[in-house]
Amino acid sequence: MGLLSLGTPMHWDEAKKYADHVRTHGIIQFLNLWEATKDSQKDCLLWGDEIEYMVVSYDEENKKAKLSLRVWEILQELAKEEEEAAKDPAKKLLVNSSWHPEYGRYMLEGTPGEPYMGLPRDLLEVERNMKLRRELACKFMKPNEVPITLTSYPRLGCAGEGLDPHHDPHGPAARSLFVPDEIINAHARFPTLTANIRRRRGAKVAINMPIFHDKNTPKPFIDPTIPTYNDYPEDKNAIEEGAALPDHIYMDAMAFGMGCCCLQITFQAVNVEEARKIYDQMAPLGPIMLALTAAAPIYRGYLSDVDCRWNVIAQSVDDRTEEERGLKPLKNNKYRIAKSRYDSIDSYISNDPSNKPEYNDIPLVFDEDIYKKLSDNGIDNLLARHISHLFIRDPLVIFHELLNIDDNESTDHFENLQSTNWQTMRFKPPPSKTSPIGWRVEFRSMEIQLTDFENAAFAIFIVLVTRAVLSFNTNFYIPISKVDENMKVAHHRNAVLDEKFYFRKQIFPQSRPGTPAAGTPFGSPKLSNATLPRTAATNNSATSGASLAPGLDRSDEYELMTINEIINGAPSKGFPGLLGLVNSYLNTLNIDIETRCEISKYLELIKKRANGTLMTAASWMRQFVQNHPDYKQDSVVSEKINYDLVKMIEKINKGEVQAPELLGNFSV
Amino acid sequence: MTAVQVSNDIYRSTAANGQHYNGKTDFHSYGAQNGDRALPVTFSKDVFSHVTLFTGNTMVTGATGLLNASLKKSNQELVSAIDHTLHWSLESAQIHGRAITIADNSTLGPLEDDRSKYEITVKLFFLSPQGSSDPLSVNHLHNAIQHLETAIGATSTGIKIDHFILAIPNQTFDENGLDPSEIEQFTEDVQVFYLPIWKRLSELRQSGKIGRLGVSEFSKQQLEILKVAAVNVGAVAPEINQVNLHDCCVLPKELIEYAKTEGIELLTHGDSSDILPKATLASLLQPHLAATSASLLDPNFVLKYSVLISSRGLISRKGYIVDAGSE
């Protein structure tokens, strides 16, 4: 979750006075970093996954599954292990992981101890390492505690005793009607982030997810479980002021979003151009992978009509004022802003000639002074737009002690804004001027899967897609407004099978007319074209666009496809599918048979999820709830159902119960 | 490309060879606007007895991405790459007497980076005609390596090939093992047909020109037979065996164990056992070489190469070189 410096955080009333200070110095820090690292060249692929866990504490006597709030203690033990491993080579292999706190006090984040490399057999390390992490985390848990990889906790925020230990809701930071502040990571950054989002917005966040209307669900559905309080001015939000919408599951705190778990993959690129290329090429896959990994159908004890978490998080950290959201005329704020800080990306950033200006078709709000400052210092148009767009946001947490720092040494102020723009992709500069780590890209849309096997499968699939992208020099560009539309559709219940998504038809580079695909000179993955100045790229679009209609209408370049087509291909259209690309890539490598067979199992899972042979976790959980004897066809997920569901997930992950509808005959 | 450039190319290539080119009137330029050629380029008067064809980089022409996606054996990638090359590169063909060389020069040429960054894999498919009584030709091997050096940039010392796979004609994996008569037959075949070329490859292996040397689709017994024959003449034993997997991952245990003890890498591949049947090549060539009786051309070999940047997990280049003649 970004930087975790220690210090005394500022109240929003004070922090807002320093917003420009942080932005100004953040840009200086970025420029210093850019100057030192813009020519950085790495010669190998390094990558890693991040797995987020929820720690569940069972109350076996009462058949309740609660969230354990003692993760801080577990993290301290894990940190000790890491420290010892750093000193003792014999222990290094046994630990081989790195642990981090997350927003929720019941959450853990684990990453591999060392990044993975680029060879096919390195891919086999992924699942082993995920299993190792889970075992290690278990080691420091009580016998009734267990780490589960569940995207959204089904009964988070329900009345009753869902937390261990119990706390009443309605603390001063979140002022939530449903969750206590004690659910938030105790580090000063997190309660401050929570409170300052509320303060900046001028109201509590309001998250509304449509309810799944079952046979006995009241219509309209007016949630009878929303409590009433009279302590804070915000207590009127939910009902009197109408923040809680009818037919929706209403949530009012950052914890409902940032308390979700996801699966993120970070790659190191060889240089900044390659990072920008991967960023752009993977961006259209964000919504596709969101729908394919869908694993979050239940919120605050109700079955919802969405399958994914993304919008929940977007709404849970939406710090925009009414003016910024366009509900009031601009008076105190500078911009109308279309999206939350947590949302899909707003612009493509690669200078590759295949990135045509028409693809950046949503109006980009950016800070013009910052844009100018970046331009004056030699940052090209697309990157300057990207950074100055991130910098329209205010820094939410500022520490007194870190207000004045050496802009040559630190990147804290830059990171302050960079790491609180939570988008589907993240373009990451090296951590510091002298770091051995290069330019990186993070793929952020995927939901966490129930088992290590599935998480490994999706992590491996994504890294293989990036290798295929670079090897084939693919072109996945579609107008970014279409990526946004896909993002909306991806949330729909069973979108993976029922919906269609915009995708590019011709994904190979085309320089010769009339053939299915033709070559660029040498097809170099070094992307020699990528350094062309923007003007050259623009010219290129004008001259090579002979096959396009006048006015550079690009609507002919993409069409609506099912996820099955996007992943598994559409032979009749000559579209190979992402798996086709990956397989073609693998078939060209020298891979030993054992490795190839192992990789095939992971790819088989992806294939079967995409073609509907296997269920997504979201569909599987819906089915579990709807088939549960306690379920009354009223959308309610009771404590008992929740307990049985969590138990079942635990057993499936341990291989104690087979779930062929979810996993086929793969063993976990 | 425009039609004007195409004509220049013809002029240049023919002038350079000092050849009189008389096929020009039959050349039909294509319309760049709608992207389709009404007719293929043809040589309706020249008669060729030898054809060498260098495909472009199939990674960027789409041949690999579109056609190489299944684990099943296939030669679609090769067929499509030949077709593509004939379609786009015939006008720049080089003619030497009755020999024609067609190369997709748009994607060929020296490797961009230092040789040490790359891993080069070559698979040489020998396509001896049925019933041929000649051993696999060492000359073909030399020509093939020379062509490879042309395709990816020759240096004075030549290019080191990290992995070299010899694919002998009509070899298919026999998972049931050989019966005694088949063993006898294969032992004889090794002596008569394969040993001369294996000895030459072994020399290249020992001199460092080849990094690891292997075969394709061999059973355990066949690996043993080749090893015995090779060691007898001071040659190296195979270090790689490529096997096709289809969709299942079951290999005979004895092969796995043998490979383990002998240090043989078992690698996957998806190449058709008969990668370029004579009739397939003829039907690809005939429309373009109208005056030549393409059906008389025997495919000699197909060399398949790939250039990887392994530390980054990238494929930089992949292509085929096809050689056929009726000499």
JSON list of N, CA and C in Angstrom, two decimals, chain A residues 613-641:
[
{"chain": "A", "resi": 613, "resn": "THR", "atom": "N", "xyz": [-16.43, -23.98, -19.11]},
{"chain": "A", "resi": 613, "resn": "THR", "atom": "CA", "xyz": [-16.35, -25.35, -18.57]},
{"chain": "A", "resi": 613, "resn": "THR", "atom": "C", "xyz": [-16.22, -25.30, -17.05]},
{"chain": "A", "resi": 614, "resn": "LEU", "atom": "N", "xyz": [-15.46, -24.33, -16.56]},
{"chain": "A", "resi": 614, "resn": "LEU", "atom": "CA", "xyz": [-15.30, -24.17, -15.12]},
{"chain": "A", "resi": 614, "resn": "LEU", "atom": "C", "xyz": [-15.87, -22.83, -14.69]},
{"chain": "A", "resi": 615, "resn": "MET", "atom": "N", "xyz": [-16.32, -22.78, -13.44]},
{"chain": "A", "resi": 615, "resn": "MET", "atom": "CA", "xyz": [-16.95, -21.57, -12.91]},
{"chain": "A", "resi": 615, "resn": "MET", "atom": "C", "xyz": [-15.89, -20.61, -12.38]},
{"chain": "A", "resi": 616, "resn": "THR", "atom": "N", "xyz": [-16.23, -19.33, -12.42]},
{"chain": "A", "resi": 616, "resn": "THR", "atom": "CA", "xyz": [-15.42, -18.37, -11.67]},
{"chain": "A", "resi": 616, "resn": "THR", "atom": "C", "xyz": [-15.72, -18.57, -10.18]},
{"chain": "A", "resi": 617, "resn": "ALA", "atom": "N", "xyz": [-14.85, -18.04, -9.34]},
{"chain": "A", "resi": 617, "resn": "ALA", "atom": "CA", "xyz": [-15.08, -18.11, -7.90]},
{"chain": "A", "resi": 617, "resn": "ALA", "atom": "C", "xyz": [-16.40, -17.42, -7.55]},
{"chain": "A", "resi": 618, "resn": "ALA", "atom": "N", "xyz": [-16.71, -16.33, -8.27]},
{"chain": "A", "resi": 618, "resn": "ALA", "atom": "CA", "xyz": [-17.96, -15.62, -7.99]},
{"chain": "A", "resi": 618, "resn": "ALA", "atom": "C", "xyz": [-19.17, -16.52, -8.23]},
{"chain": "A", "resi": 619, "resn": "SER", "atom": "N", "xyz": [-19.19, -17.19, -9.39]},
{"chain": "A", "resi": 619, "resn": "SER", "atom": "CA", "xyz": [-20.33, -18.07, -9.69]},
{"chain": "A", "resi": 619, "resn": "SER", "atom": "C", "xyz": [-20.40, -19.23, -8.70]},
{"chain": "A", "resi": 620, "resn": "TRP", "atom": "N", "xyz": [-19.21, -19.73, -8.37]},
{"chain": "A", "resi": 620, "resn": "TRP", "atom": "CA", "xyz": [-19.17, -20.87, -7.45]},
{"chain": "A", "resi": 620, "resn": "TRP", "atom": "C", "xyz": [-19.71, -20.46, -6.07]},
{"chain": "A", "resi": 621, "resn": "MET", "atom": "N", "xyz": [-19.35, -19.29, -5.60]},
{"chain": "A", "resi": 621, "resn": "MET", "atom": "CA", "xyz": [-19.83, -18.84, -4.28]},
{"chain": "A", "resi": 621, "resn": "MET", "atom": "C", "xyz": [-21.34, -18.59, -4.30]},
{"chain": "A", "resi": 622, "resn": "ARG", "atom": "N", "xyz": [-21.81, -18.00, -5.40]},
{"chain": "A", "resi": 622, "resn": "ARG", "atom": "CA", "xyz": [-23.26, -17.81, -5.54]},
{"chain": "A", "resi": 622, "resn": "ARG", "atom": "C", "xyz": [-23.98, -19.16, -5.43]},
{"chain": "A", "resi": 623, "resn": "GLN", "atom": "N", "xyz": [-23.44, -20.12, -6.17]},
{"chain": "A", "resi": 623, "resn": "GLN", "atom": "CA", "xyz": [-24.07, -21.43, -6.16]},
{"chain": "A", "resi": 623, "resn": "GLN", "atom": "C", "xyz": [-24.03, -22.05, -4.77]},
{"chain": "A", "resi": 624, "resn": "PHE", "atom": "N", "xyz": [-22.89, -21.88, -4.10]},
{"chain": "A", "resi": 624, "resn": "PHE", "atom": "CA", "xyz": [-22.77, -22.43, -2.75]},
{"chain": "A", "resi": 624, "resn": "PHE", "atom": "C", "xyz": [-23.83, -21.84, -1.84]},
{"chain": "A", "resi": 625, "resn": "VAL", "atom": "N", "xyz": [-23.99, -20.53, -1.90]},
{"chain": "A", "resi": 625, "resn": "VAL", "atom": "CA", "xyz": [-24.97, -19.85, -1.04]},
{"chain": "A", "resi": 625, "resn": "VAL", "atom": "C", "xyz": [-26.38, -20.33, -1.40]},
{"chain": "A", "resi": 626, "resn": "GLN", "atom": "N", "xyz": [-26.67, -20.33, -2.69]},
{"chain": "A", "resi": 626, "resn": "GLN", "atom": "CA", "xyz": [-28.04, -20.64, -3.12]},
{"chain": "A", "resi": 626, "resn": "GLN", "atom": "C", "xyz": [-28.43, -22.10, -2.86]},
{"chain": "A", "resi": 627, "resn": "ASN", "atom": "N", "xyz": [-27.42, -22.96, -2.76]},
{"chain": "A", "resi": 627, "resn": "ASN", "atom": "CA", "xyz": [-27.72, -24.36, -2.46]},
{"chain": "A", "resi": 627, "resn": "ASN", "atom": "C", "xyz": [-27.65, -24.67, -0.97]},
{"chain": "A", "resi": 628, "resn": "HIS", "atom": "N", "xyz": [-27.30, -23.68, -0.16]},
{"chain": "A", "resi": 628, "resn": "HIS", "atom": "CA", "xyz": [-27.14, -23.93, 1.27]},
{"chain": "A", "resi": 628, "resn": "HIS", "atom": "C", "xyz": [-28.52, -24.09, 1.92]},
{"chain": "A", "resi": 629, "resn": "PRO", "atom": "N", "xyz": [-28.66, -25.11, 2.78]},
{"chain": "A", "resi": 629, "resn": "PRO", "atom": "CA", "xyz": [-29.99, -25.34, 3.40]},
{"chain": "A", "resi": 629, "resn": "PRO", "atom": "C", "xyz": [-30.51, -24.14, 4.19]},
{"chain": "A", "resi": 630, "resn": "ASP", "atom": "N", "xyz": [-29.61, -23.30, 4.68]},
{"chain": "A", "resi": 630, "resn": "ASP", "atom": "CA", "xyz": [-30.05, -22.14, 5.45]},
{"chain": "A", "resi": 630, "resn": "ASP", "atom": "C", "xyz": [-30.51, -20.98, 4.59]},
{"chain": "A", "resi": 631, "resn": "TYR", "atom": "N", "xyz": [-30.24, -21.06, 3.30]},
{"chain": "A", "resi": 631, "resn": "TYR", "atom": "CA", "xyz": [-30.54, -19.92, 2.44]},
{"chain": "A", "resi": 631, "resn": "TYR", "atom": "C", "xyz": [-32.03, -19.86, 2.14]},
{"chain": "A", "resi": 632, "resn": "LYS", "atom": "N", "xyz": [-32.61, -18.66, 2.28]},
{"chain": "A", "resi": 632, "resn": "LYS", "atom": "CA", "xyz": [-34.06, -18.53, 2.14]},
{"chain": "A", "resi": 632, "resn": "LYS", "atom": "C", "xyz": [-34.47, -17.81, 0.85]},
{"chain": "A", "resi": 633, "resn": "GLN", "atom": "N", "xyz": [-33.64, -17.86, -0.16]},
{"chain": "A", "resi": 633, "resn": "GLN", "atom": "CA", "xyz": [-33.94, -17.19, -1.45]},
{"chain": "A", "resi": 633, "resn": "GLN", "atom": "C", "xyz": [-34.24, -15.71, -1.27]},
{"chain": "A", "resi": 634, "resn": "ASP", "atom": "N", "xyz": [-33.61, -15.12, -0.25]},
{"chain": "A", "resi": 634, "resn": "ASP", "atom": "CA", "xyz": [-33.88, -13.71, 0.03]},
{"chain": "A", "resi": 634, "resn": "ASP", "atom": "C", "xyz": [-32.61, -12.87, -0.06]},
{"chain": "A", "resi": 635, "resn": "SER", "atom": "N", "xyz": [-31.57, -13.38, -0.70]},
{"chain": "A", "resi": 635, "resn": "SER", "atom": "CA", "xyz": [-30.28, -12.71, -0.90]},
{"chain": "A", "resi": 635, "resn": "SER", "atom": "C", "xyz": [-29.42, -12.64, 0.36]},
{"chain": "A", "resi": 636, "resn": "VAL", "atom": "N", "xyz": [-29.93, -13.13, 1.48]},
{"chain": "A", "resi": 636, "resn": "VAL", "atom": "CA", "xyz": [-29.20, -12.98, 2.74]},
{"chain": "A", "resi": 636, "resn": "VAL", "atom": "C", "xyz": [-28.19, -14.12, 2.93]},
{"chain": "A", "resi": 637, "resn": "VAL", "atom": "N", "xyz": [-26.96, -13.74, 3.21]},
{"chain": "A", "resi": 637, "resn": "VAL", "atom": "CA", "xyz": [-25.91, -14.71, 3.50]},
{"chain": "A", "resi": 637, "resn": "VAL", "atom": "C", "xyz": [-25.70, -14.70, 5.01]},
{"chain": "A", "resi": 638, "resn": "SER", "atom": "N", "xyz": [-26.25, -15.72, 5.66]},
{"chain": "A", "resi": 638, "resn": "SER", "atom": "CA", "xyz": [-26.27, -15.74, 7.12]},
{"chain": "A", "resi": 638, "resn": "SER", "atom": "C", "xyz": [-24.90, -16.09, 7.69]},
{"chain": "A", "resi": 639, "resn": "GLU", "atom": "N", "xyz": [-24.77, -15.96, 9.02]},
{"chain": "A", "resi": 639, "resn": "GLU", "atom": "CA", "xyz": [-23.51, -16.31, 9.68]},
{"chain": "A", "resi": 639, "resn": "GLU", "atom": "C", "xyz": [-23.15, -17.77, 9.44]},
{"chain": "A", "resi": 640, "resn": "LYS", "atom": "N", "xyz": [-24.16, -18.62, 9.46]},
{"chain": "A", "resi": 640, "resn": "LYS", "atom": "CA", "xyz": [-23.91, -20.05, 9.26]},
{"chain": "A", "resi": 640, "resn": "LYS", "atom": "C", "xyz": [-23.44, -20.32, 7.81]},
{"chain": "A", "resi": 641, "resn": "ILE", "atom": "N", "xyz": [-24.10, -19.69, 6.86]},
{"chain": "A", "resi": 641, "resn": "ILE", "atom": "CA", "xyz": [-23.68, -19.87, 5.46]},
{"chain": "A", "resi": 641, "resn": "ILE", "atom": "C", "xyz": [-22.25, -19.36, 5.29]}
]
